[in-house]
């Protein structure tokens, strides 16, 4: 709401009315504020989408996987019955969109939104889209080698189906940037780093069903912390 030197001199030299000056101040103040703080309502919706996707995909798919495994022992073989097959496809697609929403919310609330991080979010969006498409194609083809790119099979492996970008790399990048941005508390900044590091290990250490449930346990708090961060922003000047 501060005036520039040009505006002050203009005010002294020109017969502007008080209503005109007030209108200028009202126009400038919201424009400046909009570049500093994200809309808490938007962050809340993005966070809710992330938490809902985590709870639905993790609990339903994790429990179903422990009762009846999705994949067989032979390579690329899918043994899930049609209801489980299409539930997997739908919820994995929901998960990719919901987690991407959570990442975008954290990007808005906790980082300085620099060019490198914008590129990271863009890559995460592409990865989430590919991830959803691959799982839908797994349901269509009833095979884990659902798509071939340059003769390379793309299926449930997150190293190749886009999952690694939005499940692991993007959270680590966002958390690291948040530590330097000082817009949210240090604990809020560290959590997405833990999400990415833990997510990269759980499916190698635990069966798929257990891994999916653990995934719920790390992504649900991530969405919640994004929402809390919007409500309790720490300005850069506060460190």
PDB file of C-alpha atoms in Angstrom, residues 22-173:
ATOM      1  CA  UNK A  22      -8.109   5.726  -2.611  1.00  0.00           C
ATOM      2  CA  UNK A  23      -8.920   3.776  -5.775  1.00  0.00           C
ATOM      3  CA  UNK A  24      -5.229   3.634  -6.722  1.00  0.00           C
ATOM      4  CA  UNK A  25      -4.315   2.313  -3.271  1.00  0.00           C
ATOM      5  CA  UNK A  26      -7.070  -0.330  -3.396  1.00  0.00           C
ATOM      6  CA  UNK A  27      -5.916  -1.557  -6.807  1.00  0.00           C
ATOM      7  CA  UNK A  28      -2.234  -1.784  -5.858  1.00  0.00           C
ATOM      8  CA  UNK A  29      -2.649  -3.485  -2.483  1.00  0.00           C
ATOM      9  CA  UNK A  30      -4.447  -6.677  -3.642  1.00  0.00           C
ATOM     10  CA  UNK A  31      -2.074  -7.050  -6.591  1.00  0.00           C
ATOM     11  CA  UNK A  32       0.918  -7.014  -4.260  1.00  0.00           C
ATOM     12  CA  UNK A  33      -0.689  -9.354  -1.740  1.00  0.00           C
ATOM     13  CA  UNK A  34      -1.677 -11.883  -4.395  1.00  0.00           C
ATOM     14  CA  UNK A  35       1.992 -12.466  -5.261  1.00  0.00           C
ATOM     15  CA  UNK A  36       2.931 -13.145  -1.637  1.00  0.00           C
ATOM     16  CA  UNK A  37       0.315 -15.440  -0.144  1.00  0.00           C
ATOM     17  CA  UNK A  38      -1.653 -18.226  -1.851  1.00  0.00           C
ATOM     18  CA  UNK A  39      -5.389 -18.592  -1.417  1.00  0.00           C
ATOM     19  CA  UNK A  40      -5.971 -20.726   1.735  1.00  0.00           C
ATOM     20  CA  UNK A  41      -9.217 -22.059   0.243  1.00  0.00           C
ATOM     21  CA  UNK A  42      -7.385 -23.336  -2.836  1.00  0.00           C
ATOM     22  CA  UNK A  43      -4.660 -24.909  -0.709  1.00  0.00           C
ATOM     23  CA  UNK A  44      -7.314 -26.546   1.449  1.00  0.00           C
ATOM     24  CA  UNK A  45      -9.000 -28.120  -1.570  1.00  0.00           C
ATOM     25  CA  UNK A  46      -5.698 -29.368  -2.987  1.00  0.00           C
ATOM     26  CA  UNK A  47      -4.721 -30.788   0.403  1.00  0.00           C
ATOM     27  CA  UNK A  48      -8.093 -32.505   0.799  1.00  0.00           C
ATOM     28  CA  UNK A  49      -7.720 -34.100  -2.650  1.00  0.00           C
ATOM     29  CA  UNK A  50      -4.288 -35.405  -1.659  1.00  0.00           C
ATOM     30  CA  UNK A  51      -5.477 -36.841   1.658  1.00  0.00           C
ATOM     31  CA  UNK A  52      -8.587 -38.428   0.122  1.00  0.00           C
ATOM     32  CA  UNK A  53      -6.530 -40.043  -2.659  1.00  0.00           C
ATOM     33  CA  UNK A  54      -4.030 -41.395  -0.128  1.00  0.00           C
ATOM     34  CA  UNK A  55      -6.669 -42.883   2.160  1.00  0.00           C
ATOM     35  CA  UNK A  56      -8.785 -44.398  -0.627  1.00  0.00           C
ATOM     36  CA  UNK A  57      -5.964 -45.849  -2.721  1.00  0.00           C
ATOM     37  CA  UNK A  58      -3.816 -47.047   0.153  1.00  0.00           C
ATOM     38  CA  UNK A  59      -6.445 -48.695   2.338  1.00  0.00           C
ATOM     39  CA  UNK A  60      -8.568 -50.233  -0.413  1.00  0.00           C
ATOM     40  CA  UNK A  61      -5.773 -51.392  -2.703  1.00  0.00           C
ATOM     41  CA  UNK A  62      -3.479 -52.382   0.156  1.00  0.00           C
ATOM     42  CA  UNK A  63      -6.103 -54.501   1.892  1.00  0.00           C
ATOM     43  CA  UNK A  64      -7.257 -56.081  -1.387  1.00  0.00           C
ATOM     44  CA  UNK A  65      -3.664 -56.842  -2.359  1.00  0.00           C
ATOM     45  CA  UNK A  66      -3.059 -58.689   0.914  1.00  0.00           C
ATOM     46  CA  UNK A  67      -6.239 -60.729   0.421  1.00  0.00           C
ATOM     47  CA  UNK A  68      -5.694 -61.427  -3.289  1.00  0.00           C
ATOM     48  CA  UNK A  69      -2.418 -60.437  -5.030  1.00  0.00           C
ATOM     49  CA  UNK A  70      -2.802 -58.431  -8.225  1.00  0.00           C
ATOM     50  CA  UNK A  71       0.121 -59.978 -10.118  1.00  0.00           C
ATOM     51  CA  UNK A  72       1.071 -63.602 -10.635  1.00  0.00           C
ATOM     52  CA  UNK A  73       4.521 -65.141 -10.239  1.00  0.00           C
ATOM     53  CA  UNK A  74       5.317 -65.212 -13.950  1.00  0.00           C
ATOM     54  CA  UNK A  75       6.581 -62.083 -15.664  1.00  0.00           C
ATOM     55  CA  UNK A  76       3.937 -59.573 -16.799  1.00  0.00           C
ATOM     56  CA  UNK A  77       1.104 -61.855 -15.645  1.00  0.00           C
ATOM     57  CA  UNK A  78      -1.960 -60.257 -14.025  1.00  0.00           C
ATOM     58  CA  UNK A  79      -4.145 -62.619 -11.980  1.00  0.00           C
ATOM     59  CA  UNK A  80      -6.592 -60.083 -10.535  1.00  0.00           C
ATOM     60  CA  UNK A  81     -10.292 -60.637 -11.325  1.00  0.00           C
ATOM     61  CA  UNK A  82     -12.040 -57.877 -13.326  1.00  0.00           C
ATOM     62  CA  UNK A  83     -13.468 -56.001 -10.285  1.00  0.00           C
ATOM     63  CA  UNK A  84     -10.036 -55.806  -8.687  1.00  0.00           C
ATOM     64  CA  UNK A  85      -8.414 -55.020 -12.031  1.00  0.00           C
ATOM     65  CA  UNK A  86     -10.558 -51.969 -12.735  1.00  0.00           C
ATOM     66  CA  UNK A  87     -10.614 -50.815  -9.108  1.00  0.00           C
ATOM     67  CA  UNK A  88      -6.823 -50.787  -9.222  1.00  0.00           C
ATOM     68  CA  UNK A  89      -6.822 -48.815 -12.460  1.00  0.00           C
ATOM     69  CA  UNK A  90      -9.327 -46.255 -11.183  1.00  0.00           C
ATOM     70  CA  UNK A  91      -7.725 -45.731  -7.774  1.00  0.00           C
ATOM     71  CA  UNK A  92      -4.188 -45.585  -9.139  1.00  0.00           C
ATOM     72  CA  UNK A  93      -5.371 -42.843 -11.509  1.00  0.00           C
ATOM     73  CA  UNK A  94      -7.083 -41.062  -8.607  1.00  0.00           C
ATOM     74  CA  UNK A  95      -3.887 -41.405  -6.571  1.00  0.00           C
ATOM     75  CA  UNK A  96      -1.764 -39.795  -9.259  1.00  0.00           C
ATOM     76  CA  UNK A  97      -4.117 -36.812  -9.554  1.00  0.00           C
ATOM     77  CA  UNK A  98      -4.576 -36.443  -5.801  1.00  0.00           C
ATOM     78  CA  UNK A  99      -0.883 -36.625  -4.990  1.00  0.00           C
ATOM     79  CA  UNK A 100      -0.147 -34.144  -7.766  1.00  0.00           C
ATOM     80  CA  UNK A 101      -2.709 -31.798  -6.198  1.00  0.00           C
ATOM     81  CA  UNK A 102      -0.904 -32.110  -2.866  1.00  0.00           C
ATOM     82  CA  UNK A 103       2.444 -31.374  -4.497  1.00  0.00           C
ATOM     83  CA  UNK A 104       1.045 -28.302  -6.221  1.00  0.00           C
ATOM     84  CA  UNK A 105      -0.460 -27.052  -2.974  1.00  0.00           C
ATOM     85  CA  UNK A 106       2.867 -27.404  -1.182  1.00  0.00           C
ATOM     86  CA  UNK A 107       4.591 -25.725  -4.124  1.00  0.00           C
ATOM     87  CA  UNK A 108       2.295 -22.705  -3.720  1.00  0.00           C
ATOM     88  CA  UNK A 109       2.442 -22.407   0.030  1.00  0.00           C
ATOM     89  CA  UNK A 110       5.982 -23.385   0.983  1.00  0.00           C
ATOM     90  CA  UNK A 111       8.367 -22.487  -1.852  1.00  0.00           C
ATOM     91  CA  UNK A 112       9.578 -19.439  -3.756  1.00  0.00           C
ATOM     92  CA  UNK A 113       8.188 -20.971  -6.979  1.00  0.00           C
ATOM     93  CA  UNK A 114      11.405 -20.568  -8.934  1.00  0.00           C
ATOM     94  CA  UNK A 115      11.917 -21.712 -12.503  1.00  0.00           C
ATOM     95  CA  UNK A 116      13.619 -24.994 -11.591  1.00  0.00           C
ATOM     96  CA  UNK A 117      10.804 -25.934  -9.250  1.00  0.00           C
ATOM     97  CA  UNK A 118       8.227 -24.992 -11.877  1.00  0.00           C
ATOM     98  CA  UNK A 119       9.965 -27.387 -14.254  1.00  0.00           C
ATOM     99  CA  UNK A 120       9.902 -30.059 -11.539  1.00  0.00           C
ATOM    100  CA  UNK A 121       6.158 -29.606 -11.032  1.00  0.00           C
ATOM    101  CA  UNK A 122       5.647 -29.782 -14.796  1.00  0.00           C
ATOM    102  CA  UNK A 123       7.589 -33.042 -14.974  1.00  0.00           C
ATOM    103  CA  UNK A 124       5.602 -34.370 -12.007  1.00  0.00           C
ATOM    104  CA  UNK A 125       2.379 -33.580 -13.876  1.00  0.00           C
ATOM    105  CA  UNK A 126       3.628 -35.480 -16.929  1.00  0.00           C
ATOM    106  CA  UNK A 127       4.707 -38.379 -14.731  1.00  0.00           C
ATOM    107  CA  UNK A 128       1.324 -38.504 -12.986  1.00  0.00           C
ATOM    108  CA  UNK A 129      -0.490 -38.492 -16.334  1.00  0.00           C
ATOM    109  CA  UNK A 130       1.682 -41.318 -17.689  1.00  0.00           C
ATOM    110  CA  UNK A 131       1.215 -43.267 -14.453  1.00  0.00           C
ATOM    111  CA  UNK A 132      -2.587 -43.044 -14.722  1.00  0.00           C
ATOM    112  CA  UNK A 133      -2.565 -44.017 -18.413  1.00  0.00           C
ATOM    113  CA  UNK A 134      -0.319 -47.023 -17.792  1.00  0.00           C
ATOM    114  CA  UNK A 135      -2.550 -48.390 -15.038  1.00  0.00           C
ATOM    115  CA  UNK A 136      -5.638 -47.986 -17.183  1.00  0.00           C
ATOM    116  CA  UNK A 137      -3.873 -49.840 -19.998  1.00  0.00           C
ATOM    117  CA  UNK A 138      -2.898 -52.611 -17.575  1.00  0.00           C
ATOM    118  CA  UNK A 139      -6.614 -53.085 -16.923  1.00  0.00           C
ATOM    119  CA  UNK A 140      -7.365 -53.023 -20.654  1.00  0.00           C
ATOM    120  CA  UNK A 141      -4.646 -55.482 -21.690  1.00  0.00           C
ATOM    121  CA  UNK A 142      -4.621 -57.558 -18.463  1.00  0.00           C
ATOM    122  CA  UNK A 143      -0.808 -57.535 -18.696  1.00  0.00           C
ATOM    123  CA  UNK A 144       1.927 -55.724 -16.844  1.00  0.00           C
ATOM    124  CA  UNK A 145       3.700 -54.835 -20.093  1.00  0.00           C
ATOM    125  CA  UNK A 146       0.758 -52.641 -21.019  1.00  0.00           C
ATOM    126  CA  UNK A 147       2.623 -50.099 -23.120  1.00  0.00           C
ATOM    127  CA  UNK A 148       5.808 -50.321 -25.166  1.00  0.00           C
ATOM    128  CA  UNK A 149       7.981 -47.232 -25.706  1.00  0.00           C
ATOM    129  CA  UNK A 150      10.945 -47.801 -28.042  1.00  0.00           C
ATOM    130  CA  UNK A 151      10.430 -51.550 -27.547  1.00  0.00           C
ATOM    131  CA  UNK A 152      10.720 -51.110 -23.776  1.00  0.00           C
ATOM    132  CA  UNK A 153       7.781 -52.456 -21.729  1.00  0.00           C
ATOM    133  CA  UNK A 154       6.086 -49.965 -19.421  1.00  0.00           C
ATOM    134  CA  UNK A 155       3.927 -51.346 -16.628  1.00  0.00           C
ATOM    135  CA  UNK A 156       3.604 -51.166 -12.853  1.00  0.00           C
ATOM    136  CA  UNK A 157       7.306 -50.444 -12.229  1.00  0.00           C
ATOM    137  CA  UNK A 158       7.442 -46.843 -10.974  1.00  0.00           C
ATOM    138  CA  UNK A 159      10.975 -46.423 -12.285  1.00  0.00           C
ATOM    139  CA  UNK A 160       9.602 -46.328 -15.831  1.00  0.00           C
ATOM    140  CA  UNK A 161       5.895 -45.442 -15.623  1.00  0.00           C
ATOM    141  CA  UNK A 162       6.275 -41.871 -14.347  1.00  0.00           C
ATOM    142  CA  UNK A 163       5.659 -42.706 -10.711  1.00  0.00           C
ATOM    143  CA  UNK A 164       9.217 -42.005  -9.608  1.00  0.00           C
ATOM    144  CA  UNK A 165       8.918 -38.362 -10.635  1.00  0.00           C
ATOM    145  CA  UNK A 166       5.824 -37.405  -8.638  1.00  0.00           C
ATOM    146  CA  UNK A 167       6.126 -39.987  -5.856  1.00  0.00           C
ATOM    147  CA  UNK A 168       9.831 -39.571  -5.046  1.00  0.00           C
ATOM    148  CA  UNK A 169      11.730 -36.833  -6.849  1.00  0.00           C
ATOM    149  CA  UNK A 170       9.166 -34.006  -6.671  1.00  0.00           C
ATOM    150  CA  UNK A 171       8.536 -34.292  -2.897  1.00  0.00           C
ATOM    151  CA  UNK A 172      12.277 -34.278  -2.199  1.00  0.00           C
ATOM    152  CA  UNK A 173      12.794 -31.234  -4.439  1.00  0.00           C
TER     153      UNK A 173
END
